[in-house]
Amino acid sequence: MNTRHRILTGAMALCAIPCVQAAPDAARGEQVYARCQACHAMAVDRVGPRHCGLFGRLAGSVPGFSYSAAMKASGITWNDKTLDRFLAKPLAVVPGTSMTYDGVRDAGERADLIAYLKRAGTGPDCRTAGSVATH
């Protein structure tokens, strides 16, 4: 086998190995969440609803928060998959939402953000606020 053939064979073998994405990083996700804090907080409602207790909660269901009719009617239950889809293009996933943010385009940043929301959603701020029980 000549050198060129070995290089091509090796390159083809590398192409056959699936790319492995790094595990989501909640610390990096916290940095992404800084963008969200213009409207959201973990334990209290602001312009947007609180994020404590987010996972497993029906969209548009935080008591006392004034949601758009579109969000209340969306039928979305928040989990990794629905959050990923929504965070990528909020206005396309829920047309008529009052959330004006255009989304987190980078899939890695979304995964990191979701990891952060999971970790923070069960953290001391959420337990202290009693917000985990609001879903």
C-alpha angles and dihedrals in degrees: 000000000000125000095256092052091050091051092050092046091050092048091051091050090053090051090054092057109089115240112252115216119216114256113264112271117217092196090058088043090058088058090051089048089061086077090056094052092080085078109007140054130184100240106022138047116249126159083320127037124271119269100216108112092016099138112084092010121128111243113255095022109108103123113248096011116122106229129182115260088244093059093046090050096043095094090214120151109199116244135133094283098044092044092050092051094044096045091052094058114357095174093051095045094047108023108201095029114146089225104108099186110117095220144253105286098187112085092207092053090049091051090049091048092050090049089052093048090051093049096042092043090066095036131109095273091058095042091048092049091049087229097131090076093056098089 
